[in-house]
Amino acid sequence: MANELPITITIEGRPYKLTVERNEEETIRKAAKLIEGQISHYAGNYRYSDKQDLLAMVALHFATSAIYAQNEASFITSSLSPALTDMDLILTDALKD
């Protein structure tokens, strides 16, 4: 309870009151700012005027970004980590000599 902090973020003109962990506050405020930026981007570059349409496009944008990030993390874990581990073993053995 002592580690929680009440904050208010605003998205598309609507305030949202949240209780968050102190160490999450900066991330949540940054996320709200990113959402606002994407809303402005879609409103300015496309013919969306309805708030629901704008929020749907922003949700699609961030969901797609999350999937790309997840795929990249999976690739790193499954492909690069074993190769790096092998290289580390080779270098460790070479430095022993």
PDB file of N, CA, C and O in Angstrom, residues 11-84:
ATOM      1  N   ILE A  11      -6.202  10.671 -21.689  1.00  0.00           N
ATOM      2  CA  ILE A  11      -6.122  10.116 -23.037  1.00  0.00           C
ATOM      3  C   ILE A  11      -7.318  10.638 -23.811  1.00  0.00           C
ATOM      4  O   ILE A  11      -8.461  10.440 -23.401  1.00  0.00           O
ATOM      5  N   GLU A  12      -7.017  11.323 -24.888  1.00  0.00           N
ATOM      6  CA  GLU A  12      -8.049  11.897 -25.767  1.00  0.00           C
ATOM      7  C   GLU A  12      -9.044  12.746 -24.974  1.00  0.00           C
ATOM      8  O   GLU A  12     -10.253  12.668 -25.142  1.00  0.00           O
ATOM      9  N   GLY A  13      -8.479  13.550 -24.069  1.00  0.00           N
ATOM     10  CA  GLY A  13      -9.296  14.499 -23.328  1.00  0.00           C
ATOM     11  C   GLY A  13     -10.052  13.926 -22.138  1.00  0.00           C
ATOM     12  O   GLY A  13     -10.742  14.660 -21.437  1.00  0.00           O
ATOM     13  N   ARG A  14      -9.911  12.630 -21.900  1.00  0.00           N
ATOM     14  CA  ARG A  14     -10.613  12.005 -20.773  1.00  0.00           C
ATOM     15  C   ARG A  14      -9.614  11.634 -19.689  1.00  0.00           C
ATOM     16  O   ARG A  14      -8.627  10.945 -19.963  1.00  0.00           O
ATOM     17  N   PRO A  15      -9.875  12.077 -18.467  1.00  0.00           N
ATOM     18  CA  PRO A  15      -8.966  11.714 -17.369  1.00  0.00           C
ATOM     19  C   PRO A  15      -9.260  10.312 -16.848  1.00  0.00           C
ATOM     20  O   PRO A  15     -10.416   9.882 -16.781  1.00  0.00           O
ATOM     21  N   TYR A  16      -8.207   9.607 -16.517  1.00  0.00           N
ATOM     22  CA  TYR A  16      -8.318   8.267 -15.945  1.00  0.00           C
ATOM     23  C   TYR A  16      -7.513   8.237 -14.658  1.00  0.00           C
ATOM     24  O   TYR A  16      -6.309   8.478 -14.668  1.00  0.00           O
ATOM     25  N   LYS A  17      -8.194   7.960 -13.558  1.00  0.00           N
ATOM     26  CA  LYS A  17      -7.543   7.871 -12.260  1.00  0.00           C
ATOM     27  C   LYS A  17      -7.089   6.433 -12.048  1.00  0.00           C
ATOM     28  O   LYS A  17      -7.879   5.494 -12.199  1.00  0.00           O
ATOM     29  N   LEU A  18      -5.822   6.293 -11.721  1.00  0.00           N
ATOM     30  CA  LEU A  18      -5.229   4.979 -11.521  1.00  0.00           C
ATOM     31  C   LEU A  18      -4.462   4.948 -10.212  1.00  0.00           C
ATOM     32  O   LEU A  18      -3.988   5.983  -9.740  1.00  0.00           O
ATOM     33  N   THR A  19      -4.320   3.786  -9.652  1.00  0.00           N
ATOM     34  CA  THR A  19      -3.409   3.575  -8.542  1.00  0.00           C
ATOM     35  C   THR A  19      -2.340   2.624  -9.047  1.00  0.00           C
ATOM     36  O   THR A  19      -2.647   1.508  -9.483  1.00  0.00           O
ATOM     37  N   VAL A  20      -1.100   3.095  -9.041  1.00  0.00           N
ATOM     38  CA  VAL A  20      -0.005   2.326  -9.624  1.00  0.00           C
ATOM     39  C   VAL A  20       1.130   2.197  -8.618  1.00  0.00           C
ATOM     40  O   VAL A  20       1.218   2.955  -7.647  1.00  0.00           O
ATOM     41  N   GLU A  21       1.997   1.255  -8.859  1.00  0.00           N
ATOM     42  CA  GLU A  21       3.223   1.144  -8.078  1.00  0.00           C
ATOM     43  C   GLU A  21       4.105   2.341  -8.415  1.00  0.00           C
ATOM     44  O   GLU A  21       4.134   2.795  -9.564  1.00  0.00           O
ATOM     45  N   ARG A  22       4.810   2.845  -7.440  1.00  0.00           N
ATOM     46  CA  ARG A  22       5.668   4.021  -7.667  1.00  0.00           C
ATOM     47  C   ARG A  22       6.664   3.791  -8.800  1.00  0.00           C
ATOM     48  O   ARG A  22       6.920   4.679  -9.598  1.00  0.00           O
ATOM     49  N   ASN A  23       7.200   2.588  -8.866  1.00  0.00           N
ATOM     50  CA  ASN A  23       8.192   2.311  -9.907  1.00  0.00           C
ATOM     51  C   ASN A  23       7.570   2.167 -11.295  1.00  0.00           C
ATOM     52  O   ASN A  23       8.285   2.098 -12.288  1.00  0.00           O
ATOM     53  N   GLU A  24       6.240   2.124 -11.409  1.00  0.00           N
ATOM     54  CA  GLU A  24       5.550   2.038 -12.697  1.00  0.00           C
ATOM     55  C   GLU A  24       5.069   3.393 -13.204  1.00  0.00           C
ATOM     56  O   GLU A  24       4.667   3.513 -14.355  1.00  0.00           O
ATOM     57  N   GLU A  25       5.077   4.404 -12.352  1.00  0.00           N
ATOM     58  CA  GLU A  25       4.480   5.690 -12.714  1.00  0.00           C
ATOM     59  C   GLU A  25       5.068   6.269 -13.992  1.00  0.00           C
ATOM     60  O   GLU A  25       4.334   6.664 -14.909  1.00  0.00           O
ATOM     61  N   GLU A  26       6.378   6.335 -14.077  1.00  0.00           N
ATOM     62  CA  GLU A  26       7.013   6.934 -15.246  1.00  0.00           C
ATOM     63  C   GLU A  26       6.645   6.190 -16.522  1.00  0.00           C
ATOM     64  O   GLU A  26       6.342   6.795 -17.551  1.00  0.00           O
ATOM     65  N   THR A  27       6.628   4.870 -16.446  1.00  0.00           N
ATOM     66  CA  THR A  27       6.286   4.055 -17.613  1.00  0.00           C
ATOM     67  C   THR A  27       4.848   4.293 -18.041  1.00  0.00           C
ATOM     68  O   THR A  27       4.558   4.430 -19.239  1.00  0.00           O
ATOM     69  N   ILE A  28       3.934   4.365 -17.100  1.00  0.00           N
ATOM     70  CA  ILE A  28       2.522   4.576 -17.428  1.00  0.00           C
ATOM     71  C   ILE A  28       2.301   5.961 -18.017  1.00  0.00           C
ATOM     72  O   ILE A  28       1.583   6.121 -19.003  1.00  0.00           O
ATOM     73  N   ARG A  29       2.957   6.962 -17.453  1.00  0.00           N
ATOM     74  CA  ARG A  29       2.826   8.314 -18.011  1.00  0.00           C
ATOM     75  C   ARG A  29       3.420   8.387 -19.413  1.00  0.00           C
ATOM     76  O   ARG A  29       2.873   9.026 -20.308  1.00  0.00           O
ATOM     77  N   LYS A  30       4.525   7.707 -19.617  1.00  0.00           N
ATOM     78  CA  LYS A  30       5.152   7.665 -20.940  1.00  0.00           C
ATOM     79  C   LYS A  30       4.237   6.961 -21.943  1.00  0.00           C
ATOM     80  O   LYS A  30       4.090   7.398 -23.083  1.00  0.00           O
ATOM     81  N   ALA A  31       3.595   5.871 -21.508  1.00  0.00           N
ATOM     82  CA  ALA A  31       2.671   5.140 -22.382  1.00  0.00           C
ATOM     83  C   ALA A  31       1.494   6.023 -22.778  1.00  0.00           C
ATOM     84  O   ALA A  31       1.080   6.049 -23.947  1.00  0.00           O
ATOM     85  N   ALA A  32       0.936   6.766 -21.807  1.00  0.00           N
ATOM     86  CA  ALA A  32      -0.183   7.667 -22.107  1.00  0.00           C
ATOM     87  C   ALA A  32       0.247   8.728 -23.110  1.00  0.00           C
ATOM     88  O   ALA A  32      -0.505   9.073 -24.031  1.00  0.00           O
ATOM     89  N   LYS A  33       1.468   9.221 -22.962  1.00  0.00           N
ATOM     90  CA  LYS A  33       1.982  10.229 -23.889  1.00  0.00           C
ATOM     91  C   LYS A  33       2.166   9.641 -25.295  1.00  0.00           C
ATOM     92  O   LYS A  33       1.871  10.298 -26.299  1.00  0.00           O
ATOM     93  N   LEU A  34       2.637   8.399 -25.365  1.00  0.00           N
ATOM     94  CA  LEU A  34       2.770   7.728 -26.657  1.00  0.00           C
ATOM     95  C   LEU A  34       1.411   7.538 -27.327  1.00  0.00           C
ATOM     96  O   LEU A  34       1.275   7.714 -28.545  1.00  0.00           O
ATOM     97  N   ILE A  35       0.421   7.168 -26.542  1.00  0.00           N
ATOM     98  CA  ILE A  35      -0.935   7.002 -27.076  1.00  0.00           C
ATOM     99  C   ILE A  35      -1.435   8.326 -27.634  1.00  0.00           C
ATOM    100  O   ILE A  35      -1.968   8.379 -28.750  1.00  0.00           O
ATOM    101  N   GLU A  36      -1.265   9.385 -26.877  1.00  0.00           N
ATOM    102  CA  GLU A  36      -1.686  10.715 -27.340  1.00  0.00           C
ATOM    103  C   GLU A  36      -0.970  11.090 -28.635  1.00  0.00           C
ATOM    104  O   GLU A  36      -1.580  11.647 -29.552  1.00  0.00           O
ATOM    105  N   GLY A  37       0.318  10.780 -28.712  1.00  0.00           N
ATOM    106  CA  GLY A  37       1.084  11.072 -29.931  1.00  0.00           C
ATOM    107  C   GLY A  37       0.561  10.315 -31.129  1.00  0.00           C
ATOM    108  O   GLY A  37       0.449  10.865 -32.234  1.00  0.00           O
ATOM    109  N   GLN A  38       0.239   9.045 -30.936  1.00  0.00           N
ATOM    110  CA  GLN A  38      -0.291   8.251 -32.043  1.00  0.00           C
ATOM    111  C   GLN A  38      -1.685   8.715 -32.449  1.00  0.00           C
ATOM    112  O   GLN A  38      -2.016   8.727 -33.639  1.00  0.00           O
ATOM    113  N   ILE A  39      -2.493   9.116 -31.482  1.00  0.00           N
ATOM    114  CA  ILE A  39      -3.810   9.660 -31.805  1.00  0.00           C
ATOM    115  C   ILE A  39      -3.650  10.897 -32.672  1.00  0.00           C
ATOM    116  O   ILE A  39      -4.316  11.050 -33.706  1.00  0.00           O
ATOM    117  N   SER A  40      -2.738  11.782 -32.292  1.00  0.00           N
ATOM    118  CA  SER A  40      -2.475  12.997 -33.085  1.00  0.00           C
ATOM    119  C   SER A  40      -1.984  12.645 -34.480  1.00  0.00           C
ATOM    120  O   SER A  40      -2.383  13.265 -35.472  1.00  0.00           O
ATOM    121  N   HIS A  41      -1.123  11.638 -34.555  1.00  0.00           N
ATOM    122  CA  HIS A  41      -0.592  11.202 -35.851  1.00  0.00           C
ATOM    123  C   HIS A  41      -1.720  10.719 -36.768  1.00  0.00           C
ATOM    124  O   HIS A  41      -1.825  11.146 -37.913  1.00  0.00           O
ATOM    125  N   TYR A  42      -2.561   9.838 -36.255  1.00  0.00           N
ATOM    126  CA  TYR A  42      -3.655   9.310 -37.072  1.00  0.00           C
ATOM    127  C   TYR A  42      -4.687  10.385 -37.398  1.00  0.00           C
ATOM    128  O   TYR A  42      -5.220  10.415 -38.508  1.00  0.00           O
ATOM    129  N   ALA A  43      -4.947  11.267 -36.466  1.00  0.00           N
ATOM    130  CA  ALA A  43      -5.911  12.345 -36.719  1.00  0.00           C
ATOM    131  C   ALA A  43      -5.390  13.307 -37.780  1.00  0.00           C
ATOM    132  O   ALA A  43      -6.154  13.813 -38.600  1.00  0.00           O
ATOM    133  N   GLY A  44      -4.081  13.546 -37.775  1.00  0.00           N
ATOM    134  CA  GLY A  44      -3.497  14.489 -38.712  1.00  0.00           C
ATOM    135  C   GLY A  44      -3.214  13.930 -40.092  1.00  0.00           C
ATOM    136  O   GLY A  44      -3.245  14.649 -41.085  1.00  0.00           O
ATOM    137  N   ASN A  45      -2.919  12.631 -40.168  1.00  0.00           N
ATOM    138  CA  ASN A  45      -2.495  12.042 -41.438  1.00  0.00           C
ATOM    139  C   ASN A  45      -3.563  11.214 -42.147  1.00  0.00           C
ATOM    140  O   ASN A  45      -3.386  10.844 -43.296  1.00  0.00           O
ATOM    141  N   TYR A  46      -4.626  10.908 -41.454  1.00  0.00           N
ATOM    142  CA  TYR A  46      -5.693  10.113 -42.051  1.00  0.00           C
ATOM    143  C   TYR A  46      -7.017  10.813 -41.820  1.00  0.00           C
ATOM    144  O   TYR A  46      -7.119  11.754 -41.072  1.00  0.00           O
ATOM    145  N   ARG A  47      -8.022  10.351 -42.429  1.00  0.00           N
ATOM    146  CA  ARG A  47      -9.327  11.022 -42.340  1.00  0.00           C
ATOM    147  C   ARG A  47     -10.200  10.444 -41.234  1.00  0.00           C
ATOM    148  O   ARG A  47     -11.378  10.218 -41.423  1.00  0.00           O
ATOM    149  N   TYR A  48      -9.591  10.186 -40.103  1.00  0.00           N
ATOM    150  CA  TYR A  48     -10.350   9.719 -38.947  1.00  0.00           C
ATOM    151  C   TYR A  48     -10.703  10.917 -38.083  1.00  0.00           C
ATOM    152  O   TYR A  48      -9.839  11.706 -37.725  1.00  0.00           O
ATOM    153  N   SER A  49     -11.953  11.064 -37.770  1.00  0.00           N
ATOM    154  CA  SER A  49     -12.343  12.150 -36.874  1.00  0.00           C
ATOM    155  C   SER A  49     -13.039  11.605 -35.629  1.00  0.00           C
ATOM    156  O   SER A  49     -13.056  12.249 -34.598  1.00  0.00           O
ATOM    157  N   ASP A  50     -13.568  10.400 -35.727  1.00  0.00           N
ATOM    158  CA  ASP A  50     -14.246   9.789 -34.604  1.00  0.00           C
ATOM    159  C   ASP A  50     -13.213   9.265 -33.602  1.00  0.00           C
ATOM    160  O   ASP A  50     -12.262   8.582 -33.978  1.00  0.00           O
ATOM    161  N   LYS A  51     -13.397   9.585 -32.334  1.00  0.00           N
ATOM    162  CA  LYS A  51     -12.444   9.173 -31.314  1.00  0.00           C
ATOM    163  C   LYS A  51     -12.310   7.660 -31.232  1.00  0.00           C
ATOM    164  O   LYS A  51     -11.222   7.131 -31.027  1.00  0.00           O
ATOM    165  N   GLN A  52     -13.404   6.955 -31.394  1.00  0.00           N
ATOM    166  CA  GLN A  52     -13.358   5.506 -31.330  1.00  0.00           C
ATOM    167  C   GLN A  52     -12.511   4.938 -32.465  1.00  0.00           C
ATOM    168  O   GLN A  52     -11.734   4.003 -32.263  1.00  0.00           O
ATOM    169  N   ASP A  53     -12.646   5.498 -33.668  1.00  0.00           N
ATOM    170  CA  ASP A  53     -11.825   5.054 -34.793  1.00  0.00           C
ATOM    171  C   ASP A  53     -10.345   5.323 -34.525  1.00  0.00           C
ATOM    172  O   ASP A  53      -9.484   4.480 -34.803  1.00  0.00           O
ATOM    173  N   LEU A  54     -10.051   6.500 -33.987  1.00  0.00           N
ATOM    174  CA  LEU A  54      -8.667   6.837 -33.676  1.00  0.00           C
ATOM    175  C   LEU A  54      -8.088   5.886 -32.636  1.00  0.00           C
ATOM    176  O   LEU A  54      -6.969   5.388 -32.788  1.00  0.00           O
ATOM    177  N   LEU A  55      -8.849   5.624 -31.579  1.00  0.00           N
ATOM    178  CA  LEU A  55      -8.376   4.709 -30.546  1.00  0.00           C
ATOM    179  C   LEU A  55      -8.204   3.289 -31.088  1.00  0.00           C
ATOM    180  O   LEU A  55      -7.273   2.577 -30.705  1.00  0.00           O
ATOM    181  N   ALA A  56      -9.081   2.874 -31.988  1.00  0.00           N
ATOM    182  CA  ALA A  56      -8.957   1.541 -32.593  1.00  0.00           C
ATOM    183  C   ALA A  56      -7.674   1.443 -33.413  1.00  0.00           C
ATOM    184  O   ALA A  56      -6.960   0.433 -33.348  1.00  0.00           O
ATOM    185  N   MET A  57      -7.368   2.477 -34.175  1.00  0.00           N
ATOM    186  CA  MET A  57      -6.150   2.475 -34.977  1.00  0.00           C
ATOM    187  C   MET A  57      -4.902   2.490 -34.095  1.00  0.00           C
ATOM    188  O   MET A  57      -3.908   1.820 -34.380  1.00  0.00           O
ATOM    189  N   VAL A  58      -4.954   3.245 -33.011  1.00  0.00           N
ATOM    190  CA  VAL A  58      -3.827   3.283 -32.076  1.00  0.00           C
ATOM    191  C   VAL A  58      -3.664   1.918 -31.407  1.00  0.00           C
ATOM    192  O   VAL A  58      -2.544   1.425 -31.252  1.00  0.00           O
ATOM    193  N   ALA A  59      -4.762   1.290 -31.020  1.00  0.00           N
ATOM    194  CA  ALA A  59      -4.693  -0.050 -30.427  1.00  0.00           C
ATOM    195  C   ALA A  59      -4.077  -1.038 -31.417  1.00  0.00           C
ATOM    196  O   ALA A  59      -3.221  -1.860 -31.044  1.00  0.00           O
ATOM    197  N   LEU A  60      -4.481  -0.956 -32.683  1.00  0.00           N
ATOM    198  CA  LEU A  60      -3.919  -1.823 -33.712  1.00  0.00           C
ATOM    199  C   LEU A  60      -2.421  -1.568 -33.871  1.00  0.00           C
ATOM    200  O   LEU A  60      -1.624  -2.505 -33.977  1.00  0.00           O
ATOM    201  N   HIS A  61      -2.034  -0.308 -33.878  1.00  0.00           N
ATOM    202  CA  HIS A  61      -0.623   0.065 -34.002  1.00  0.00           C
ATOM    203  C   HIS A  61       0.207  -0.564 -32.885  1.00  0.00           C
ATOM    204  O   HIS A  61       1.237  -1.204 -33.133  1.00  0.00           O
ATOM    205  N   PHE A  62      -0.241  -0.371 -31.637  1.00  0.00           N
ATOM    206  CA  PHE A  62       0.536  -0.880 -30.519  1.00  0.00           C
ATOM    207  C   PHE A  62       0.476  -2.405 -30.406  1.00  0.00           C
ATOM    208  O   PHE A  62       1.458  -3.035 -30.002  1.00  0.00           O
ATOM    209  N   ALA A  63      -0.637  -3.009 -30.777  1.00  0.00           N
ATOM    210  CA  ALA A  63      -0.721  -4.475 -30.763  1.00  0.00           C
ATOM    211  C   ALA A  63       0.235  -5.059 -31.793  1.00  0.00           C
ATOM    212  O   ALA A  63       0.936  -6.049 -31.521  1.00  0.00           O
ATOM    213  N   THR A  64       0.295  -4.458 -32.966  1.00  0.00           N
ATOM    214  CA  THR A  64       1.215  -4.902 -34.013  1.00  0.00           C
ATOM    215  C   THR A  64       2.658  -4.741 -33.550  1.00  0.00           C
ATOM    216  O   THR A  64       3.484  -5.637 -33.735  1.00  0.00           O
ATOM    217  N   SER A  65       2.965  -3.608 -32.934  1.00  0.00           N
ATOM    218  CA  SER A  65       4.316  -3.377 -32.412  1.00  0.00           C
ATOM    219  C   SER A  65       4.680  -4.420 -31.360  1.00  0.00           C
ATOM    220  O   SER A  65       5.813  -4.907 -31.325  1.00  0.00           O
ATOM    221  N   ALA A  66       3.738  -4.774 -30.507  1.00  0.00           N
ATOM    222  CA  ALA A  66       3.986  -5.775 -29.470  1.00  0.00           C
ATOM    223  C   ALA A  66       4.259  -7.143 -30.095  1.00  0.00           C
ATOM    224  O   ALA A  66       5.140  -7.877 -29.632  1.00  0.00           O
ATOM    225  N   ILE A  67       3.530  -7.484 -31.141  1.00  0.00           N
ATOM    226  CA  ILE A  67       3.739  -8.774 -31.818  1.00  0.00           C
ATOM    227  C   ILE A  67       5.117  -8.809 -32.465  1.00  0.00           C
ATOM    228  O   ILE A  67       5.839  -9.807 -32.351  1.00  0.00           O
ATOM    229  N   TYR A  68       5.521  -7.716 -33.131  1.00  0.00           N
ATOM    230  CA  TYR A  68       6.858  -7.659 -33.724  1.00  0.00           C
ATOM    231  C   TYR A  68       7.933  -7.804 -32.649  1.00  0.00           C
ATOM    232  O   TYR A  68       8.908  -8.544 -32.833  1.00  0.00           O
ATOM    233  N   ALA A  69       7.763  -7.126 -31.531  1.00  0.00           N
ATOM    234  CA  ALA A  69       8.735  -7.202 -30.434  1.00  0.00           C
ATOM    235  C   ALA A  69       8.794  -8.614 -29.863  1.00  0.00           C
ATOM    236  O   ALA A  69       9.876  -9.133 -29.554  1.00  0.00           O
ATOM    237  N   GLN A  70       7.628  -9.249 -29.722  1.00  0.00           N
ATOM    238  CA  GLN A  70       7.575 -10.614 -29.207  1.00  0.00           C
ATOM    239  C   GLN A  70       8.272 -11.580 -30.174  1.00  0.00           C
ATOM    240  O   GLN A  70       9.019 -12.460 -29.739  1.00  0.00           O
ATOM    241  N   ASN A  71       8.045 -11.395 -31.469  1.00  0.00           N
ATOM    242  CA  ASN A  71       8.697 -12.250 -32.467  1.00  0.00           C
ATOM    243  C   ASN A  71      10.211 -12.053 -32.438  1.00  0.00           C
ATOM    244  O   ASN A  71      10.972 -13.020 -32.556  1.00  0.00           O
ATOM    245  N   GLU A  72      10.648 -10.819 -32.289  1.00  0.00           N
ATOM    246  CA  GLU A  72      12.080 -10.537 -32.234  1.00  0.00           C
ATOM    247  C   GLU A  72      12.705 -11.155 -30.983  1.00  0.00           C
ATOM    248  O   GLU A  72      13.778 -11.758 -31.048  1.00  0.00           O
ATOM    249  N   ALA A  73      12.032 -11.031 -29.846  1.00  0.00           N
ATOM    250  CA  ALA A  73      12.531 -11.625 -28.608  1.00  0.00           C
ATOM    251  C   ALA A  73      12.598 -13.142 -28.732  1.00  0.00           C
ATOM    252  O   ALA A  73      13.561 -13.775 -28.268  1.00  0.00           O
ATOM    253  N   SER A  74      11.608 -13.721 -29.370  1.00  0.00           N
ATOM    254  CA  SER A  74      11.593 -15.167 -29.574  1.00  0.00           C
ATOM    255  C   SER A  74      12.754 -15.597 -30.463  1.00  0.00           C
ATOM    256  O   SER A  74      13.418 -16.601 -30.196  1.00  0.00           O
ATOM    257  N   PHE A  75      13.010 -14.832 -31.516  1.00  0.00           N
ATOM    258  CA  PHE A  75      14.134 -15.127 -32.414  1.00  0.00           C
ATOM    259  C   PHE A  75      15.446 -15.052 -31.654  1.00  0.00           C
ATOM    260  O   PHE A  75      16.302 -15.929 -31.790  1.00  0.00           O
ATOM    261  N   ILE A  76      15.599 -14.019 -30.851  1.00  0.00           N
ATOM    262  CA  ILE A  76      16.835 -13.856 -30.081  1.00  0.00           C
ATOM    263  C   ILE A  76      17.020 -15.030 -29.132  1.00  0.00           C
ATOM    264  O   ILE A  76      18.102 -15.610 -29.044  1.00  0.00           O
ATOM    265  N   THR A  77      15.951 -15.403 -28.455  1.00  0.00           N
ATOM    266  CA  THR A  77      16.030 -16.499 -27.493  1.00  0.00           C
ATOM    267  C   THR A  77      16.325 -17.825 -28.178  1.00  0.00           C
ATOM    268  O   THR A  77      17.170 -18.601 -27.724  1.00  0.00           O
ATOM    269  N   SER A  78      15.637 -18.097 -29.280  1.00  0.00           N
ATOM    270  CA  SER A  78      15.772 -19.406 -29.912  1.00  0.00           C
ATOM    271  C   SER A  78      16.963 -19.522 -30.854  1.00  0.00           C
ATOM    272  O   SER A  78      17.534 -20.603 -30.992  1.00  0.00           O
ATOM    273  N   SER A  79      17.366 -18.426 -31.483  1.00  0.00           N
ATOM    274  CA  SER A  79      18.425 -18.515 -32.490  1.00  0.00           C
ATOM    275  C   SER A  79      19.748 -17.911 -32.044  1.00  0.00           C
ATOM    276  O   SER A  79      20.797 -18.527 -32.207  1.00  0.00           O
ATOM    277  N   LEU A  80      19.707 -16.719 -31.520  1.00  0.00           N
ATOM    278  CA  LEU A  80      20.949 -16.038 -31.206  1.00  0.00           C
ATOM    279  C   LEU A  80      21.575 -16.481 -29.887  1.00  0.00           C
ATOM    280  O   LEU A  80      22.796 -16.593 -29.793  1.00  0.00           O
ATOM    281  N   SER A  81      20.770 -16.733 -28.887  1.00  0.00           N
ATOM    282  CA  SER A  81      21.326 -17.116 -27.583  1.00  0.00           C
ATOM    283  C   SER A  81      22.178 -18.379 -27.658  1.00  0.00           C
ATOM    284  O   SER A  81      23.294 -18.392 -27.121  1.00  0.00           O
ATOM    285  N   PRO A  82      21.707 -19.448 -28.305  1.00  0.00           N
ATOM    286  CA  PRO A  82      22.576 -20.636 -28.402  1.00  0.00           C
ATOM    287  C   PRO A  82      23.876 -20.349 -29.164  1.00  0.00           C
ATOM    288  O   PRO A  82      24.938 -20.838 -28.772  1.00  0.00           O
ATOM    289  N   ALA A  83      23.801 -19.562 -30.220  1.00  0.00           N
ATOM    290  CA  ALA A  83      25.004 -19.236 -30.986  1.00  0.00           C
ATOM    291  C   ALA A  83      25.972 -18.423 -30.129  1.00  0.00           C
ATOM    292  O   ALA A  83      27.189 -18.651 -30.163  1.00  0.00           O
ATOM    293  N   LEU A  84      25.454 -17.483 -29.361  1.00  0.00           N
ATOM    294  CA  LEU A  84      26.309 -16.683 -28.494  1.00  0.00           C
ATOM    295  C   LEU A  84      26.914 -17.533 -27.378  1.00  0.00           C
ATOM    296  O   LEU A  84      28.077 -17.342 -27.002  1.00  0.00           O
TER     297      LEU A  84
END
